Amino acid sequence: MAKQQANYHDPESNNFPDDYDTGKIDDRVRKRTQAVREKMYGKDVRGAMAQAEEISSVVATEAHDISSGTKRRQDQLEDRYDKQIAGNTDVNEVIDARTSGITDESFPTLRRRIDSVEQNSISFISRKTEDSLILEDDQFTKNHELVNLGTVDTKRFEGGLVIDNVGPDDSSTFYFEKVGELDVS
């Protein structure tokens, strides 16, 4: 909870930076802040401060409502666009696919984007060796760092995975093997 009692201990005058455009102040708020600066009696100052806060709340609520409406219309527009694109594969879809919607990284051609995804992705190989699943990452040494986080003392049992067999002669392949259970009860 915010501190609600005043603590008057700073005798220095305010030295706030001029870091906002005063021309953008709502005229209703400007009138109240002028009263805060110039009124002689505390009740007039407090009334002006309260009204300025209320006006600020109204402005914020209006901005929120506009933003929510804009988001709703944007979502509808994107949905309509996706439905149109799904019905027609055309040059615009190919051009649009050159830029990742996740990372916003852009590529000069769609082929380069697909190649980049394939080069940097981790792929599961569909073969199993007993209880082992082989996970292959050709970029393992470039984009991963191994860190031993330690052990956890607990009384519950859960399944666990252990990375095993990451060696110098086969460093792009590692294995997940079930080696036991953890008692976590």
Tab-separated table of N, CA, C and O in Angstrom, residues 12 25 33-35 37 40 43 45-46 50-51 56 87 91 100 111 121 136 145 150-151 158 160 163 175 180 182:
chain	number	residue	atom	x	y	z
A	12	GLU	N	13.908	22.294	-0.191
A	12	GLU	CA	14.298	22.818	-1.487
A	12	GLU	C	13.085	23.060	-2.380
A	12	GLU	O	12.093	22.350	-2.301
A	25	ILE	N	-1.584	19.565	-22.822
A	25	ILE	CA	-2.344	19.413	-21.574
A	25	ILE	C	-3.813	19.722	-21.852
A	25	ILE	O	-4.144	20.737	-22.464
A	33	THR	N	-4.856	22.847	-12.584
A	33	THR	CA	-3.471	22.953	-12.108
A	33	THR	C	-3.085	24.406	-11.861
A	33	THR	O	-2.296	24.697	-10.965
A	34	GLN	N	-3.644	25.311	-12.622
A	34	GLN	CA	-3.402	26.735	-12.371
A	34	GLN	C	-3.978	27.109	-11.003
A	34	GLN	O	-3.343	27.838	-10.230
A	35	ALA	N	-5.162	26.581	-10.685
A	35	ALA	CA	-5.754	26.848	-9.374
A	35	ALA	C	-4.884	26.273	-8.259
A	35	ALA	O	-4.705	26.905	-7.214
A	37	ARG	N	-1.731	26.021	-8.242
A	37	ARG	CA	-0.570	26.904	-8.095
A	37	ARG	C	-0.924	28.253	-7.469
A	37	ARG	O	-0.101	28.862	-6.808
A	40	MET	N	-5.305	30.495	-2.650
A	40	MET	CA	-4.759	30.792	-1.322
A	40	MET	C	-5.214	29.799	-0.270
A	40	MET	O	-4.505	29.552	0.701
A	43	LYS	N	-8.796	24.363	0.850
A	43	LYS	CA	-9.973	23.688	0.300
A	43	LYS	C	-10.084	23.912	-1.204
A	43	LYS	O	-10.495	23.019	-1.945
A	45	VAL	N	-7.499	24.470	-3.242
A	45	VAL	CA	-6.400	23.705	-3.847
A	45	VAL	C	-6.785	22.228	-3.922
A	45	VAL	O	-6.637	21.591	-4.958
A	46	ARG	N	-7.291	21.700	-2.797
A	46	ARG	CA	-7.684	20.280	-2.775
A	46	ARG	C	-8.796	20.001	-3.780
A	46	ARG	O	-8.787	18.990	-4.465
A	50	ALA	N	-8.445	17.392	-6.840
A	50	ALA	CA	-9.369	16.265	-6.984
A	50	ALA	C	-10.007	16.272	-8.372
A	50	ALA	O	-10.102	15.223	-9.026
A	51	GLN	N	-10.445	17.442	-8.837
A	51	GLN	CA	-11.064	17.513	-10.159
A	51	GLN	C	-10.065	17.167	-11.263
A	51	GLN	O	-10.418	16.494	-12.229
A	56	SER	N	-8.392	13.354	-15.359
A	56	SER	CA	-7.364	12.431	-15.857
A	56	SER	C	-7.918	11.011	-15.947
A	56	SER	O	-7.638	10.284	-16.902
A	87	GLY	N	-7.957	-18.573	-48.935
A	87	GLY	CA	-8.681	-18.980	-50.132
A	87	GLY	C	-7.901	-18.784	-51.410
A	87	GLY	O	-8.217	-19.366	-52.434
A	91	VAL	N	0.827	-13.721	-54.832
A	91	VAL	CA	2.129	-13.114	-54.592
A	91	VAL	C	2.153	-12.322	-53.281
A	91	VAL	O	3.161	-12.283	-52.592
A	100	SER	N	8.806	-12.787	-40.347
A	100	SER	CA	8.299	-13.600	-39.248
A	100	SER	C	7.320	-12.795	-38.409
A	100	SER	O	7.616	-11.671	-38.001
A	111	ARG	N	12.285	-18.338	-49.643
A	111	ARG	CA	13.218	-19.465	-49.576
A	111	ARG	C	14.261	-19.231	-48.484
A	111	ARG	O	14.576	-20.118	-47.711
A	121	SER	N	16.465	-24.676	-36.465
A	121	SER	CA	15.463	-25.376	-35.665
A	121	SER	C	16.029	-26.646	-35.061
A	121	SER	O	17.019	-27.193	-35.513
A	136	GLU	N	18.013	-33.865	-32.359
A	136	GLU	CA	19.149	-33.385	-33.137
A	136	GLU	C	19.095	-31.868	-33.283
A	136	GLU	O	18.050	-31.306	-33.577
A	145	GLU	N	24.132	-23.224	-23.969
A	145	GLU	CA	25.145	-23.271	-22.932
A	145	GLU	C	24.641	-24.242	-21.879
A	145	GLU	O	23.477	-24.187	-21.474
A	150	GLY	N	22.079	-27.945	-10.168
A	150	GLY	CA	22.134	-28.587	-8.864
A	150	GLY	C	21.027	-29.612	-8.694
A	150	GLY	O	20.440	-30.099	-9.652
A	151	THR	N	20.717	-29.939	-7.441
A	151	THR	CA	19.726	-30.963	-7.125
A	151	THR	C	18.598	-30.351	-6.296
A	151	THR	O	18.758	-29.293	-5.693
A	158	GLU	N	8.298	-38.239	-9.547
A	158	GLU	CA	7.955	-37.748	-10.879
A	158	GLU	C	8.937	-38.348	-11.869
A	158	GLU	O	10.055	-38.686	-11.516
A	160	GLY	N	11.573	-38.152	-14.923
A	160	GLY	CA	12.585	-37.152	-15.217
A	160	GLY	C	13.354	-37.484	-16.474
A	160	GLY	O	13.413	-38.642	-16.880
A	163	ILE	N	19.905	-35.511	-19.902
A	163	ILE	CA	20.663	-35.399	-21.150
A	163	ILE	C	21.922	-36.233	-20.976
A	163	ILE	O	22.661	-36.090	-20.011
A	175	TYR	N	20.826	-37.447	-26.074
A	175	TYR	CA	19.766	-38.411	-25.806
A	175	TYR	C	19.058	-38.055	-24.511
A	175	TYR	O	19.677	-37.647	-23.545
A	180	GLY	N	15.291	-43.059	-13.879
A	180	GLY	CA	14.737	-43.344	-12.567
A	180	GLY	C	13.559	-42.445	-12.286
A	180	GLY	O	13.021	-41.804	-13.181
A	182	LEU	N	11.888	-39.535	-9.337
A	182	LEU	CA	12.163	-38.663	-8.192
A	182	LEU	C	11.064	-38.855	-7.180
A	182	LEU	O	9.881	-38.883	-7.520
